[in-house]
Coordinates of N, CA, C and O in Angstrom, one line a residue:
M230 N -53.6 29.8 -30.0 CA -54.3 30.7 -29.3 C -55.6 31.2 -30.0 O -56.6 31.4 -29.4
A231 N -55.4 31.4 -31.3 CA -56.6 31.9 -32.1 C -57.7 30.8 -32.1 O -58.9 31.2 -32.1
S232 N -57.4 29.5 -32.1 CA -58.4 28.5 -32.2 C -59.2 28.5 -30.8 O -60.4 28.3 -30.8
W233 N -58.4 28.7 -29.7 CA -59.1 28.8 -28.4 C -60.1 30.0 -28.4 O -61.2 29.8 -28.0
F234 N -59.6 31.1 -28.9 CA -60.4 32.3 -28.9 C -61.7 32.1 -29.7 O -62.8 32.5 -29.3
N235 N -61.5 31.5 -30.9 CA -62.6 31.3 -31.8 C -63.6 30.3 -31.1 O -64.9 30.5 -31.2
A236 N -63.1 29.2 -30.5 CA -64.0 28.3 -29.8 C -64.8 28.9 -28.7 O -66.0 28.7 -28.5
V237 N -64.1 29.7 -27.9 CA -64.8 30.4 -26.8 C -65.8 31.4 -27.3 O -66.9 31.5 -26.8
S238 N -65.4 32.2 -28.3 CA -66.3 33.2 -28.9 C -67.6 32.5 -29.4 O -68.7 33.0 -29.2
Q239 N -67.4 31.4 -30.1 CA -68.6 30.7 -30.7 C -69.5 30.2 -29.6 O -70.7 30.3 -29.6
S240 N -68.9 29.6 -28.5 CA -69.7 29.1 -27.4 C -70.4 30.2 -26.7 O -71.6 30.0 -26.3
L241 N -69.8 31.4 -26.6 CA -70.5 32.5 -25.9 C -71.6 33.0 -26.8 O -72.7 33.4 -26.3
K242 N -71.4 33.1 -28.1 CA -72.5 33.5 -29.0 C -73.7 32.6 -29.0 O -74.8 33.0 -29.0
D243 N -73.4 31.3 -28.8 CA -74.4 30.3 -28.7 C -75.1 30.2 -27.4 O -76.1 29.5 -27.1
G244 N -74.5 31.0 -26.4 CA -75.1 31.0 -25.0 C -74.7 29.8 -24.2 O -75.2 29.6 -23.1
D245 N -73.7 29.1 -24.7 CA -73.2 27.9 -24.0 C -72.0 28.3 -23.2 O -70.8 28.1 -23.5
Y246 N -72.3 28.8 -22.0 CA -71.3 29.3 -21.1 C -70.4 28.1 -20.5 O -69.2 28.3 -20.3
A247 N -71.0 27.0 -20.3 CA -70.3 25.9 -19.8 C -69.2 25.4 -20.8 O -68.1 25.0 -20.4
A248 N -69.6 25.4 -22.0 CA -68.6 25.0 -23.1 C -67.4 26.0 -23.1 O -66.3 25.6 -23.3
A249 N -67.8 27.3 -23.0 CA -66.7 28.3 -23.0 C -65.8 28.1 -21.8 O -64.6 28.2 -22.0
L250 N -66.4 27.8 -20.7 CA -65.6 27.6 -19.5 C -64.7 26.4 -19.6 O -63.5 26.4 -19.2
E251 N -65.3 25.3 -20.1 CA -64.5 24.0 -20.3 C -63.3 24.2 -21.3 O -62.2 23.8 -21.1
T252 N -63.6 25.0 -22.4 CA -62.6 25.2 -23.4 C -61.4 26.1 -22.7 O -60.3 25.8 -22.9
T253 N -61.8 27.1 -22.0 CA -60.8 27.9 -21.3 C -60.0 27.1 -20.3 O -58.8 27.2 -20.2
K254 N -60.8 26.3 -19.5 CA -60.1 25.5 -18.5 C -59.1 24.5 -19.1 O -57.9 24.4 -18.7
G255 N -59.5 23.9 -20.2 CA -58.6 22.9 -20.9 C -57.3 23.6 -21.4 O -56.2 23.1 -21.3
T256 N -57.6 24.8 -22.0 CA -56.4 25.6 -22.6 C -55.5 26.0 -21.5 O -54.3 26.0 -21.7
L257 N -56.0 26.5 -20.4 CA -55.2 26.9 -19.2 C -54.4 25.8 -18.6 O -53.2 25.9 -18.3
Q258 N -55.0 24.6 -18.5 CA -54.3 23.4 -18.0 C -53.2 23.0 -18.9 O -52.1 22.7 -18.5
N259 N -53.5 23.1 -20.2 CA -52.4 22.7 -21.2 C -51.3 23.7 -21.1 O -50.1 23.3 -21.1
A260 N -51.6 25.0 -21.0 CA -50.5 26.1 -20.9 C -49.7 25.9 -19.6 O -48.5 26.0 -19.6
A261 N -50.5 25.6 -18.5 CA -49.8 25.3 -17.2 C -48.8 24.2 -17.3 O -47.7 24.2 -16.8
Q262 N -49.2 23.1 -18.0 CA -48.4 21.9 -18.2 C -47.1 22.3 -19.0 O -46.0 21.9 -18.6
K263 N -47.3 23.1 -20.0 CA -46.1 23.5 -20.8 C -45.2 24.3 -20.0 O -44.0 24.2 -20.1
V264 N -45.7 25.2 -19.2 CA -44.9 26.1 -18.3 C -44.2 25.2 -17.3 O -43.0 25.4 -17.1
T265 N -44.9 24.3 -16.7 CA -44.2 23.4 -15.7 C -43.1 22.6 -16.4 O -42.0 22.5 -15.8
T266 N -43.3 22.1 -17.5 CA -42.3 21.3 -18.2 C -41.1 22.2 -18.6 O -39.9 21.8 -18.3
A267 N -41.4 23.4 -19.0 CA -40.3 24.3 -19.4 C -39.5 24.7 -18.1 O -38.2 24.7 -18.1
V268 N -40.2 25.0 -17.0 CA -39.5 25.3 -15.8 C -38.7 24.1 -15.3 O -37.5 24.3 -14.9
D269 N -39.2 22.9 -15.3 CA -38.4 21.7 -14.9 C -37.2 21.5 -15.8 O -36.1 21.2 -15.2
E270 N -37.3 21.7 -17.1 CA -36.1 21.6 -18.0 C -35.1 22.7 -17.6 O -33.9 22.4 -17.6
N271 N -35.6 23.9 -17.4 CA -34.6 25.0 -17.0 C -33.9 24.7 -15.7 O -32.7 25.0 -15.5
I272 N -34.7 24.1 -14.7 CA -34.1 23.8 -13.4 C -33.0 22.7 -13.6 O -31.9 22.8 -13.1
K273 N -33.3 21.7 -14.5 CA -32.3 20.7 -14.7 C -31.1 21.2 -15.4 O -30.0 20.9 -15.1
K274 N -31.3 22.2 -16.4 CA -30.1 22.8 -17.0 C -29.3 23.6 -16.1 O -28.1 23.6 -16.1
A275 N -30.0 24.4 -15.2 CA -29.3 25.2 -14.2 C -28.5 24.3 -13.2 O -27.4 24.6 -12.9
A276 N -29.1 23.2 -12.8 CA -28.4 22.3 -11.9 C -27.2 21.7 -12.6 O -26.1 21.6 -12.0
A277 N -27.3 21.3 -13.9 CA -26.2 20.8 -14.6 C -25.1 21.9 -14.7 O -23.9 21.6 -14.6
D278 N -25.5 23.1 -15.0 CA -24.5 24.2 -15.0 C -23.8 24.4 -13.7 O -22.6 24.6 -13.7
V279 N -24.6 24.3 -12.6 CA -24.0 24.5 -11.3 C -23.0 23.3 -11.0 O -21.9 23.5 -10.5
D280 N -23.4 22.1 -11.4 CA -22.5 20.9 -11.2 C -21.2 21.1 -12.0 O -20.1 20.9 -11.5
S281 N -21.4 21.6 -13.3 CA -20.2 21.8 -14.1 C -19.3 22.8 -13.6 O -18.1 22.6 -13.5
T282 N -19.9 23.9 -13.1 CA -19.1 25.0 -12.5 C -18.4 24.5 -11.3 O -17.2 24.8 -11.0
S283 N -19.1 23.8 -10.5 CA -18.5 23.2 -9.2 C -17.3 22.3 -9.5 O -16.3 22.4 -8.9
E284 N -17.5 21.5 -10.6 CA -16.4 20.6 -10.9 C -15.2 21.4 -11.4 O -14.0 21.1 -11.1
E285 N -15.4 22.5 -12.2 CA -14.3 23.3 -12.7 C -13.6 24.0 -11.5 O -12.4 24.0 -11.5
I286 N -14.4 24.5 -10.5 CA -13.8 25.1 -9.3 C -13.0 24.1 -8.5 O -11.8 24.4 -8.1
R287 N -13.6 22.9 -8.4 CA -12.8 21.8 -7.6 C -11.5 21.5 -8.4 O -10.5 21.3 -7.7
A288 N -11.6 21.4 -9.7 CA -10.4 21.1 -10.5 C -9.3 22.2 -10.3 O -8.2 21.9 -10.1
K289 N -9.8 23.4 -10.4 CA -8.8 24.5 -10.2 C -8.2 24.5 -8.8 O -7.0 24.7 -8.6
N290 N -9.0 24.2 -7.8 CA -8.5 24.1 -6.4 C -7.5 23.0 -6.3 O -6.5 23.1 -5.6
N291 N -7.8 21.8 -6.9 CA -6.9 20.7 -6.9 C -5.6 21.1 -7.5 O -4.5 20.7 -7.1
I292 N -5.6 21.8 -8.7 CA -4.4 22.2 -9.3 C -3.7 23.2 -8.4 O -2.5 23.1 -8.2
K293 N -4.4 24.1 -7.8 CA -3.7 25.1 -6.9 C -3.1 24.3 -5.7 O -2.0 24.6 -5.4
Q294 N -3.8 23.4 -5.1 CA -3.2 22.6 -4.0 C -2.0 21.8 -4.4 O -1.0 21.8 -3.7
K295 N -2.1 21.1 -5.6 CA -1.0 20.3 -6.1 C 0.2 21.2 -6.3 O 1.3 20.9 -6.0
G296 N -0.1 22.4 -6.9 CA 1.0 23.3 -7.3 C 1.6 24.1 -6.1 O 2.6 24.7 -6.3
D297 N 1.0 24.1 -5.0 CA 1.5 24.8 -3.8 C 2.3 24.0 -2.8 O 2.9 24.5 -1.9
T298 N 2.2 22.7 -2.9 CA 2.8 21.8 -2.0 C 4.2 21.5 -2.4 O 4.5 20.9 -3.5
L299 N 5.2 21.7 -1.5 CA 6.6 21.4 -1.8 C 6.7 19.9 -1.7 O 6.0 19.2 -1.0
P300 N 7.6 19.3 -2.5 CA 7.7 17.8 -2.6 C 8.0 17.1 -1.3 O 7.6 16.0 -1.2
W301 N 8.5 17.8 -0.3 CA 8.8 17.1 1.0 C 7.8 17.4 2.0 O 7.8 16.8 3.1
E302 N 6.8 18.2 1.7 CA 5.7 18.5 2.7 C 4.8 17.2 2.8 O 4.4 16.7 1.8
V303 N 4.5 16.9 4.0 CA 3.7 15.7 4.3 C 2.6 16.1 5.3 O 2.6 17.1 5.9
S304 N 1.6 15.2 5.5 CA 0.5 15.4 6.4 C 1.1 15.4 7.9 O 2.2 14.8 8.1
E305 N 0.4 15.9 8.8 CA 0.9 16.0 10.2 C 1.2 14.6 10.8 O 2.1 14.4 11.5
E306 N 0.3 13.6 10.4 CA 0.5 12.3 11.0 C 1.8 11.6 10.5 O 2.3 10.7 11.1
K307 N 2.3 12.1 9.4 CA 3.6 11.5 8.8 C 4.7 12.5 8.9 O 5.8 12.3 8.2
S308 N 4.6 13.6 9.7 CA 5.6 14.6 9.7 C 7.0 14.2 10.2 O 8.0 14.9 10.0
I309 N 7.0 13.0 10.9 CA 8.3 12.5 11.4 C 9.3 12.3 10.3 O 10.5 12.4 10.5
V310 N 8.8 12.0 9.1 CA 9.7 11.7 7.9 C 10.0 12.9 7.1 O 10.8 12.8 6.1
Q311 N 9.4 14.0 7.4 CA 9.5 15.2 6.5 C 10.9 15.7 6.3 O 11.4 16.0 5.2
D312 N 11.7 15.7 7.4 CA 13.1 16.2 7.3 C 13.9 15.3 6.4 O 14.7 15.7 5.6
D313 N 13.8 14.0 6.6 CA 14.5 13.0 5.8 C 14.1 13.1 4.3 O 15.0 13.1 3.4
L314 N 12.8 13.3 4.1 CA 12.4 13.4 2.7 C 12.9 14.7 2.1 O 13.4 14.7 1.0
M315 N 12.9 15.8 2.9 CA 13.5 17.1 2.4 C 14.9 16.9 2.0 O 15.4 17.4 0.9
E316 N 15.7 16.2 2.8 CA 17.1 16.0 2.5 C 17.3 15.2 1.2 O 18.1 15.6 0.3
K317 N 16.5 14.2 1.0 CA 16.6 13.4 -0.2 C 16.1 14.2 -1.5 O 16.7 14.1 -2.5
V318 N 15.1 15.0 -1.3 CA 14.6 15.8 -2.4 C 15.7 16.9 -2.8 O 16.0 17.1 -4.0
L319 N 16.2 17.5 -1.8 CA 17.3 18.5 -2.0 C 18.5 17.9 -2.7 O 19.2 18.5 -3.5
A320 N 18.8 16.6 -2.3 CA 20.0 15.9 -2.9 C 19.8 15.7 -4.4 O 20.8 15.6 -5.2
L321 N 18.5 15.6 -4.9 CA 18.3 15.4 -6.3 C 18.9 16.6 -7.1 O 19.4 16.4 -8.2
S322 N 19.0 17.7 -6.5 CA 19.5 18.9 -7.2 C 21.0 18.8 -7.4 O 21.6 19.7 -8.1
L323 N 21.7 17.8 -6.9 CA 23.1 17.7 -7.0 C 23.6 16.9 -8.2 O 24.8 16.7 -8.4
D324 N 22.6 16.3 -8.9 CA 23.0 15.4 -10.0 C 22.2 15.7 -11.2 O 21.0 15.8 -11.2
D325 N 22.9 16.0 -12.3 CA 22.3 16.3 -13.6 C 21.3 15.2 -14.1 O 20.3 15.6 -14.6
E326 N 21.6 14.0 -13.8 CA 20.7 12.9 -14.2 C 19.3 13.0 -13.6 O 18.4 12.5 -14.2
S327 N 19.2 13.6 -12.5 CA 17.8 13.9 -11.9 C 16.9 14.6 -12.8 O 15.7 14.5 -12.7
F328 N 17.5 15.4 -13.8 CA 16.7 16.2 -14.7 C 16.8 15.8 -16.1 O 15.9 16.0 -16.9
T329 N 17.9 15.1 -16.5 CA 18.1 14.8 -17.9 C 17.6 13.4 -18.3 O 17.4 13.2 -19.5
T330 N 17.4 12.5 -17.4 CA 16.9 11.2 -17.8 C 15.7 10.8 -16.9 O 15.6 11.2 -15.7
A331 N 14.9 10.0 -17.4 CA 13.7 9.4 -16.7 C 14.2 8.4 -15.7 O 15.2 7.7 -15.9
P332 N 13.6 8.3 -14.5 CA 14.0 7.4 -13.5 C 13.9 5.9 -14.0 O 13.0 5.6 -14.9
M333 N 14.7 5.0 -13.5 CA 14.6 3.6 -13.8 C 14.3 2.9 -12.5 O 14.8 3.3 -11.4
P334 N 13.5 1.8 -12.5 CA 12.8 1.3 -13.6 C 11.6 2.3 -14.0 O 11.1 3.0 -13.1
P335 N 11.2 2.2 -15.2 CA 10.1 3.1 -15.7 C 8.8 2.9 -14.9 O 8.4 1.8 -14.7
T336 N 8.2 4.0 -14.5 CA 6.9 4.0 -13.8 C 6.0 5.0 -14.5 O 6.5 5.9 -15.2
L337 N 4.7 4.8 -14.4 CA 3.8 5.7 -15.0 C 3.7 6.9 -14.1 O 3.5 6.8 -12.9
F338 N 3.8 8.1 -14.7 CA 3.8 9.3 -14.0 C 3.2 10.4 -14.8 O 3.7 10.7 -15.9
D339 N 2.1 10.9 -14.4 CA 1.3 12.0 -15.1 C 1.8 13.3 -14.6 O 1.7 13.6 -13.4
F340 N 2.3 14.2 -15.4 CA 2.8 15.5 -15.0 C 2.5 16.6 -16.0 O 2.7 16.4 -17.2
R341 N 2.1 17.7 -15.5 CA 1.9 18.9 -16.3 C 2.6 20.1 -15.6 O 2.2 20.4 -14.5
V342 N 3.5 20.7 -16.3 CA 4.2 21.8 -15.7 C 3.3 22.9 -15.3 O 3.5 23.5 -14.2
D343 N 2.2 23.2 -16.0 CA 1.3 24.3 -15.7 C 0.6 24.1 -14.3 O 0.2 25.1 -13.7
E344 N 0.6 22.9 -13.8 CA 0.0 22.6 -12.5 C 1.0 22.8 -11.4 O 0.6 22.8 -10.2
H345 N 2.2 23.0 -11.7 CA 3.3 23.1 -10.7 C 4.1 24.4 -10.7 O 5.1 24.5 -10.1
V346 N 3.6 25.4 -11.5 CA 4.4 26.6 -11.6 C 4.6 27.3 -10.2 O 5.8 27.7 -10.0
A347 N 3.6 27.3 -9.4 CA 3.8 27.9 -8.1 C 4.9 27.2 -7.2 O 5.8 27.9 -6.7
V348 N 4.8 25.9 -7.2 CA 5.8 25.2 -6.4 C 7.2 25.3 -7.1 O 8.2 25.3 -6.4
I349 N 7.3 25.3 -8.4 CA 8.6 25.4 -9.1 C 9.2 26.8 -8.7 O 10.4 26.8 -8.4
M350 N 8.4 27.8 -8.7 CA 8.9 29.1 -8.3 C 9.5 29.1 -6.8 O 10.5 29.6 -6.5
K351 N 8.7 28.5 -5.9 CA 9.2 28.3 -4.5 C 10.5 27.5 -4.5 O 11.4 27.9 -3.7
L352 N 10.5 26.4 -5.2 CA 11.7 25.6 -5.1 C 12.9 26.3 -5.7 O 14.0 26.2 -5.1
L353 N 12.8 27.0 -6.7 CA 13.9 27.8 -7.3 C 14.4 28.8 -6.3 O 15.6 29.1 -6.2
Q354 N 13.5 29.4 -5.4 CA 14.0 30.3 -4.4 C 14.6 29.6 -3.2 O 15.6 30.1 -2.6
L355 N 14.1 28.4 -2.8 CA 14.5 27.7 -1.6 C 15.8 26.9 -1.9 O 16.6 26.7 -0.9
D356 N 16.0 26.4 -3.1 CA 17.1 25.5 -3.3 C 18.1 26.1 -4.3 O 17.8 26.0 -5.5
P357 N 19.2 26.7 -3.8 CA 20.1 27.3 -4.8 C 20.8 26.3 -5.7 O 21.1 26.7 -6.9
N358 N 20.9 25.0 -5.3 CA 21.5 24.0 -6.2 C 20.5 23.7 -7.4 O 20.9 23.6 -8.5
L359 N 19.2 23.7 -7.1 CA 18.2 23.5 -8.1 C 18.2 24.7 -9.1 O 18.2 24.5 -10.3
A360 N 18.3 25.9 -8.5 CA 18.3 27.1 -9.4 C 19.5 27.1 -10.3 O 19.4 27.4 -11.5
A361 N 20.7 26.6 -9.8 CA 21.9 26.6 -10.6 C 21.7 25.5 -11.7 O 22.1 25.7 -12.9
R362 N 21.2 24.3 -11.4 CA 21.0 23.2 -12.4 C 20.0 23.7 -13.4 O 20.2 23.5 -14.6
H363 N 19.0 24.4 -13.0 CA 18.0 24.8 -13.9 C 18.6 25.8 -14.9 O 18.4 25.8 -16.1
A364 N 19.3 26.8 -14.4 CA 19.9 27.8 -15.2 C 20.9 27.2 -16.2 O 21.0 27.6 -17.4
R365 N 21.6 26.1 -15.8 CA 22.6 25.5 -16.7 C 22.0 24.5 -17.6 O 22.4 24.5 -18.8
L366 N 21.0 23.7 -17.2 CA 20.5 22.7 -18.1 C 19.3 23.1 -18.9 O 19.1 22.5 -20.0
S367 N 18.4 23.9 -18.4 CA 17.2 24.2 -19.2 C 17.4 24.8 -20.5 O 16.6 24.5 -21.4
P368 N 18.4 25.6 -20.8 CA 18.6 26.0 -22.2 C 19.0 24.9 -23.1 O 18.8 25.0 -24.3
K369 N 19.5 23.8 -22.6 CA 19.9 22.7 -23.4 C 18.9 21.6 -23.6 O 19.1 20.6 -24.3
M370 N 17.7 21.7 -22.9 CA 16.8 20.6 -23.0 C 15.3 21.1 -22.9 O 15.1 22.3 -22.6
N371 N 14.4 20.3 -23.1 CA 13.0 20.7 -23.0 C 12.6 21.0 -21.6 O 12.9 20.1 -20.7
E372 N 12.0 22.1 -21.3 CA 11.7 22.5 -20.0 C 10.7 21.5 -19.3 O 10.9 21.2 -18.1
D373 N 9.7 21.1 -20.0 CA 8.8 20.1 -19.5 C 9.5 18.8 -19.0 O 9.2 18.3 -18.0
D374 N 10.4 18.3 -19.8 CA 11.2 17.1 -19.5 C 12.0 17.3 -18.2 O 12.1 16.5 -17.4
F375 N 12.7 18.5 -18.2 CA 13.5 18.8 -17.0 C 12.7 18.7 -15.7 O 13.0 18.0 -14.8
W376 N 11.5 19.3 -15.7 CA 10.6 19.3 -14.5 C 9.9 17.9 -14.3 O 9.8 17.5 -13.1
K377 N 9.6 17.3 -15.4 CA 8.9 16.0 -15.2 C 9.9 15.0 -14.6 O 9.5 14.2 -13.7
N378 N 11.1 14.9 -15.1 CA 12.1 14.0 -14.5 C 12.3 14.3 -13.0 O 12.4 13.4 -12.2
Y379 N 12.4 15.6 -12.7 CA 12.6 16.0 -11.3 C 11.4 15.6 -10.4 O 11.6 14.9 -9.4
F380 N 10.2 16.0 -10.8 CA 9.0 15.7 -10.0 C 8.7 14.2 -10.0 O 8.2 13.7 -9.0
H381 N 9.1 13.5 -11.0 CA 8.9 12.0 -11.1 C 9.8 11.4 -10.0 O 9.3 10.6 -9.2
R382 N 11.0 11.9 -9.9 CA 11.9 11.3 -8.8 C 11.4 11.7 -7.4 O 11.4 10.9 -6.5
C383 N 10.8 12.9 -7.3 CA 10.2 13.3 -6.0 C 9.1 12.4 -5.7 O 8.9 12.0 -4.5
A384 N 8.2 12.1 -6.6 CA 7.1 11.2 -6.4 C 7.6 9.8 -6.0 O 7.0 9.1 -5.1
L385 N 8.7 9.3 -6.6 CA 9.2 8.0 -6.2 C 9.8 8.0 -4.8 O 9.6 7.1 -4.0
L386 N 10.4 9.2 -4.4 CA 10.9 9.3 -3.1 C 9.8 9.3 -2.1 O 9.8 8.7 -1.0
R387 N 8.7 10.0 -2.4 CA 7.5 10.0 -1.5 C 7.0 8.6 -1.3 O 6.6 8.2 -0.2
A388 N 6.9 7.9 -2.4 CA 6.4 6.5 -2.4 C 7.3 5.6 -1.5 O 6.8 4.8 -0.7
E389 N 8.6 5.8 -1.7 CA 9.6 5.0 -1.0 C 9.5 5.2 0.5 O 9.6 4.3 1.3
M390 N 9.2 6.5 0.9 CA 9.1 6.8 2.3 C 7.6 6.7 2.8 O 7.3 7.1 3.9
D391 N 6.8 6.1 2.0 CA 5.4 5.8 2.4 C 4.6 7.0 2.7 O 3.7 7.0 3.6
V392 N 4.8 8.1 2.0 CA 4.0 9.4 2.2 C 3.3 9.8 0.9 O 2.7 10.8 0.8
G393 N 3.4 8.9 -0.1 CA 2.8 9.2 -1.4 C 2.4 7.8 -2.0 O 2.9 6.8 -1.6
P394 N 1.6 7.9 -3.0 CA 1.2 6.6 -3.6 C 2.3 6.0 -4.4 O 3.2 6.7 -5.0
A395 N 2.3 4.7 -4.4 CA 3.3 3.9 -5.3 C 2.9 4.2 -6.7 O 1.7 4.3 -7.1
L396 N 3.9 4.3 -7.5 CA 3.7 4.5 -9.0 C 3.7 3.2 -9.7 O 4.7 2.4 -9.5
P397 N 2.7 2.9 -10.5 CA 2.7 1.6 -11.2 C 3.8 1.5 -12.2 O 4.2 2.5 -12.8
R398 N 4.3 0.3 -12.5 CA 5.3 0.1 -13.5 C 4.8 0.4 -14.8 O 3.6 0.1 -15.2
D399 N 5.6 1.0 -15.7 CA 5.3 1.2 -17.1 C 5.7 0.0 -17.9 O 6.9 -0.2 -18.0
T400 N 4.8 -0.7 -18.4 CA 5.1 -1.9 -19.1 C 5.0 -1.7 -20.6 O 5.0 -2.7 -21.4
S401 N 5.0 -0.5 -21.1 CA 4.9 -0.2 -22.5 C 6.2 -0.6 -23.2 O 7.3 -0.8 -22.6
A402 N 6.2 -0.8 -24.5 CA 7.3 -1.2 -25.3 C 8.4 -0.1 -25.2 O 9.6 -0.5 -25.1
A403 N 8.1 1.1 -25.2 CA 9.0 2.2 -25.1 C 9.8 2.1 -23.7 O 11.0 2.3 -23.7
A404 N 9.1 1.8 -22.7 CA 9.7 1.7 -21.4 C 10.7 0.5 -21.3 O 11.8 0.6 -20.8
A405 N 10.3 -0.6 -21.9 CA 11.2 -1.8 -22.0 C 12.4 -1.5 -22.8 O 13.5 -1.9 -22.4
E406 N 12.2 -0.8 -23.9 CA 13.4 -0.4 -24.7 C 14.3 0.6 -23.9 O 15.5 0.5 -24.0
A407 N 13.7 1.5 -23.1 CA 14.5 2.4 -22.3 C 15.3 1.7 -21.3 O 16.5 2.0 -21.0
V408 N 14.7 0.6 -20.6 CA 15.4 -0.2 -19.6 C 16.6 -0.9 -20.3 O 17.7 -0.9 -19.8
A409 N 16.3 -1.5 -21.5 CA 17.4 -2.3 -22.2 C 18.5 -1.3 -22.6 O 19.7 -1.7 -22.4
G410 N 18.2 -0.2 -23.1 CA 19.2 0.8 -23.5 C 20.0 1.3 -22.3 O 21.2 1.5 -22.4
G411 N 19.3 1.5 -21.2 CA 20.0 2.0 -20.0 C 20.9 0.9 -19.4 O 22.0 1.2 -19.0
A412 N 20.5 -0.4 -19.5 CA 21.3 -1.4 -18.9 C 22.5 -1.6 -19.8 O 23.7 -1.8 -19.4
A413 N 22.4 -1.5 -21.2 CA 23.5 -1.6 -22.1 C 24.5 -0.5 -21.9 O 25.7 -0.7 -21.9
G414 N 24.0 0.7 -21.7 CA 24.8 1.9 -21.5 C 25.6 1.7 -20.2 O 26.8 2.1 -20.2
R415 N 25.0 1.2 -19.1 CA 25.7 1.1 -17.9 C 26.7 0.0 -17.9 O 27.8 0.1 -17.4
G416 N 26.4 -1.1 -18.7 CA 27.4 -2.2 -18.9 C 28.6 -1.8 -19.6 O 29.7 -2.1 -19.3
A417 N 28.4 -0.9 -20.7 CA 29.5 -0.5 -21.5 C 30.4 0.5 -20.6 O 31.6 0.5 -20.7
A418 N 29.8 1.3 -19.8 CA 30.5 2.3 -19.0 C 31.3 1.6 -17.9 O 32.4 2.0 -17.6
G419 N 30.7 0.5 -17.4 CA 31.4 -0.2 -16.3 C 32.5 -1.1 -16.8 O 33.4 -1.4 -16.0
G420 N 32.6 -1.5 -18.1 CA 33.6 -2.4 -18.5 C 34.6 -1.8 -19.3 O 35.8 -1.7 -19.2

């Protein structure tokens, strides 16, 4: 800024008003370009912040929607199977294995308890057998495993009744070992 002022002052002293005007014009154009660039960068940053915030809100809404839907609730176009699915889901509460062991054959199933707290609370109120199993088994095992095994079976039932996505097979070494251990255990119990 000082160099601009010195250049303009010198031009005015020399009586060269055109040079003073050109120097001022060039400096203003340069300043305007810097302001425009800064505004553009701020707009881009603000847009990125809005996009990020929108994604966070969408993620929270997806969690809320996932956590509010009972395992047997289906879309209107598939509502004909809802009662059958509800009976199968409620029947899960009658067997300890629904909670204590992972389903066979192993499938990939992503589950987070914190995304299902609302539906878990509803289920415990609606299904007295589930509430009783939970009260009896959860002190003896990991709470996350209890609910993951249950919701995994619910997801398999939904897939079986064609109201949920099919779960891909888990081909990891741990899954293969679990299948082999489960088959050996069933063979020993049967013989």
